[in-house]
mmCIF file of C-alpha atoms and ligand atoms in Angstrom:
data_model
loop_
_atom_site.group_PDB
_atom_site.id
_atom_site.type_symbol
_atom_site.label_atom_id
_atom_site.label_comp_id
_atom_site.label_asym_id
_atom_site.label_seq_id
_atom_site.Cartn_x
_atom_site.Cartn_y
_atom_site.Cartn_z
ATOM 1 C CA MET A 202 14.851 17.594 -9.656
ATOM 2 C CA LEU A 203 15.531 13.973 -8.944
ATOM 3 C CA THR A 204 18.756 12.579 -10.295
ATOM 4 C CA ILE A 205 18.821 9.545 -12.547
ATOM 5 C CA GLU A 206 20.319 7.570 -9.660
ATOM 6 C CA GLN A 207 17.537 8.599 -7.300
ATOM 7 C CA LEU A 208 14.920 7.788 -9.895
ATOM 8 C CA SER A 209 16.270 4.330 -10.560
ATOM 9 C CA GLU A 210 16.575 3.663 -6.832
ATOM 10 C CA LEU A 211 12.937 4.682 -6.336
ATOM 11 C CA LYS A 212 11.844 2.686 -9.349
ATOM 12 C CA GLU A 213 13.481 -0.402 -7.867
ATOM 13 C CA LYS A 214 11.577 0.190 -4.644
ATOM 14 C CA LEU A 215 8.311 0.619 -6.485
ATOM 15 C CA LEU A 216 8.809 -2.553 -8.482
ATOM 16 C CA THR A 217 9.692 -4.533 -5.360
ATOM 17 C CA GLU A 218 6.658 -3.181 -3.584
ATOM 18 C CA LYS A 219 4.462 -3.891 -6.580
ATOM 19 C CA LYS A 220 5.572 -7.484 -6.570
ATOM 20 C CA SER A 221 4.963 -7.993 -2.861
ATOM 21 C CA THR A 222 1.568 -6.296 -3.089
ATOM 22 C CA GLU A 223 0.582 -8.573 -5.950
ATOM 23 C CA THR A 224 1.777 -11.584 -3.983
ATOM 24 C CA GLU A 225 -0.347 -10.528 -1.002
ATOM 25 C CA LEU A 226 -3.388 -10.189 -3.241
ATOM 26 C CA GLU A 227 -2.744 -13.585 -4.765
ATOM 27 C CA LYS A 228 -2.470 -15.138 -1.328
ATOM 28 C CA ILE A 229 -5.912 -13.910 -0.367
ATOM 29 C CA ALA A 230 -7.367 -15.025 -3.674
ATOM 30 C CA GLU A 231 -5.757 -18.418 -3.217
ATOM 31 C CA LYS A 232 -7.083 -18.769 0.300
ATOM 32 C CA ARG A 233 -10.512 -17.998 -1.081
ATOM 33 C CA GLY A 234 -10.098 -20.529 -3.881
ATOM 34 C CA GLY A 235 -10.173 -17.763 -6.444
ATOM 35 C CA GLU A 236 -13.661 -16.588 -5.582
ATOM 36 C CA ASP A 237 -14.502 -12.937 -5.602
ATOM 37 C CA VAL A 238 -14.239 -11.812 -1.978
ATOM 38 C CA ARG A 239 -16.308 -8.729 -2.663
ATOM 39 C CA ALA A 240 -19.213 -10.530 -4.325
ATOM 40 C CA LYS A 241 -19.190 -13.261 -1.719
ATOM 41 C CA PHE A 242 -19.229 -10.793 1.123
ATOM 42 C CA GLU A 243 -22.216 -8.962 -0.294
ATOM 43 C CA LEU A 244 -24.014 -12.256 -0.629
ATOM 44 C CA MET A 245 -23.277 -13.152 2.972
ATOM 45 C CA ASP A 246 -24.514 -9.799 4.135
ATOM 46 C CA GLU A 247 -27.907 -10.459 2.633
ATOM 47 C CA ARG A 248 -28.476 -13.708 4.457
ATOM 48 C CA ASP A 249 -27.026 -12.693 7.770
ATOM 49 C CA GLU A 250 -29.315 -14.946 9.818
ATOM 50 C CA GLU A 251 -27.645 -18.001 8.335
ATOM 51 C CA ALA A 252 -24.154 -16.692 8.103
ATOM 52 C CA ASN A 253 -21.679 -17.551 10.742
ATOM 53 C CA ALA A 254 -20.549 -14.368 12.453
ATOM 54 C CA ASP A 255 -16.890 -15.387 12.494
ATOM 55 C CA GLU A 256 -16.988 -16.176 8.822
ATOM 56 C CA VAL A 257 -18.555 -12.841 8.025
ATOM 57 C CA GLU A 258 -15.900 -11.147 10.081
ATOM 58 C CA GLU A 259 -13.147 -12.982 8.271
ATOM 59 C CA TYR A 260 -14.565 -12.023 4.920
ATOM 60 C CA ALA A 261 -14.867 -8.442 6.054
ATOM 61 C CA SER A 262 -11.227 -8.405 7.045
ATOM 62 C CA ASP A 263 -10.123 -10.098 3.805
ATOM 63 C CA LEU A 264 -12.161 -7.564 1.913
ATOM 64 C CA ALA A 265 -10.601 -4.655 3.782
ATOM 65 C CA VAL A 266 -7.107 -6.011 3.155
ATOM 66 C CA THR A 267 -7.894 -6.646 -0.512
ATOM 67 C CA GLU A 268 -9.164 -3.121 -0.965
ATOM 68 C CA ALA A 269 -6.151 -1.610 0.787
ATOM 69 C CA LEU A 270 -3.799 -3.674 -1.376
ATOM 70 C CA GLU A 271 -5.648 -2.740 -4.551
ATOM 71 C CA LYS A 272 -5.416 0.912 -3.621
ATOM 72 C CA LYS A 273 -1.704 0.572 -2.965
ATOM 73 C CA LEU A 274 -1.180 -1.223 -6.266
ATOM 74 C CA LYS A 275 -2.995 1.569 -8.062
ATOM 75 C CA GLU A 276 -0.758 4.164 -6.442
ATOM 76 C CA ILE A 277 2.354 2.205 -7.339
ATOM 77 C CA ASN A 278 1.250 1.798 -10.950
ATOM 78 C CA SER A 279 0.425 5.462 -11.230
ATOM 79 C CA ALA A 280 3.842 6.369 -9.787
ATOM 80 C CA LEU A 281 5.515 4.093 -12.334
ATOM 81 C CA GLU A 282 3.484 5.692 -15.103
ATOM 82 C CA LYS A 283 4.538 9.123 -13.929
ATOM 83 C CA MET A 284 8.143 8.020 -14.098
ATOM 84 C CA GLU A 285 7.577 7.235 -17.752
ATOM 85 C CA THR A 286 5.998 10.584 -18.472
ATOM 86 C CA GLY A 287 8.479 12.551 -16.370
ATOM 87 C CA THR A 288 6.001 13.888 -13.837
ATOM 88 C CA TYR A 289 7.112 11.665 -10.985
ATOM 89 C CA GLY A 290 8.024 13.435 -7.741
ATOM 90 C CA LYS A 291 5.671 16.358 -8.304
ATOM 91 C CA CYS A 292 2.704 16.977 -6.044
ATOM 92 C CA GLU A 293 -0.634 16.175 -7.668
ATOM 93 C CA ASN A 294 -2.490 18.554 -5.426
ATOM 94 C CA CYS A 295 -0.621 21.838 -5.544
ATOM 95 C CA THR A 296 0.399 21.266 -9.159
ATOM 96 C CA GLY A 297 4.078 20.875 -9.429
ATOM 97 C CA GLU A 298 5.357 21.368 -5.895
ATOM 98 C CA LYS A 299 8.303 19.015 -5.533
ATOM 99 C CA ILE A 300 7.944 16.075 -3.186
ATOM 100 C CA PRO A 301 11.101 15.825 -1.039
ATOM 101 C CA VAL A 302 13.234 12.828 -1.886
ATOM 102 C CA GLU A 303 13.192 11.746 1.784
ATOM 103 C CA ARG A 304 9.433 11.375 1.524
ATOM 104 C CA LEU A 305 9.727 9.462 -1.724
ATOM 105 C CA ARG A 306 12.299 7.179 -0.178
ATOM 106 C CA ALA A 307 9.993 6.399 2.712
ATOM 107 C CA TYR A 308 6.977 6.120 0.441
ATOM 108 C CA PRO A 309 7.886 5.931 -3.252
ATOM 109 C CA ALA A 310 4.256 5.914 -4.378
ATOM 110 C CA ALA A 311 3.591 9.279 -2.735
ATOM 111 C CA ALA A 312 1.553 11.507 -5.032
ATOM 112 C CA THR A 313 1.418 14.600 -2.848
ATOM 113 C CA CYS A 314 3.899 16.779 -0.975
ATOM 114 C CA ILE A 315 4.018 16.839 2.820
ATOM 115 C CA LYS A 316 1.834 19.962 2.986
ATOM 116 C CA CYS A 317 -0.933 18.334 0.948
ATOM 117 C CA GLN A 318 -0.764 15.003 2.710
ATOM 118 C CA ASN A 319 -4.176 14.072 4.213
HETATM 119 ZN ZN1 LIG B 691 1.302 19.716 -2.510
#
């Protein structure tokens, strides 16, 4: 079981990470003038003969980063939710196996134990 101190330490980490992830997402959105990177990229894909290859590449990379950040944010939010419901720190895969605190410290949003990783 995680102690209250460990939990609050990990919660701090999660909240800090949540904030920086949101900031990263905002930065991309700002750079794109608030347009939907995903929709725009699909549009560009369809008219590839006109599209500038560099621009397409840049959108592709923005899209990849956006998706990675969104995934991370989801994991963080789900970890925070689990803290509320008291299921935080338990592996989602092998139902209930404890995730070592060292792993949580390195990656507070971890949802699986080391065995189930990957
Ligand atoms: Zn597991």
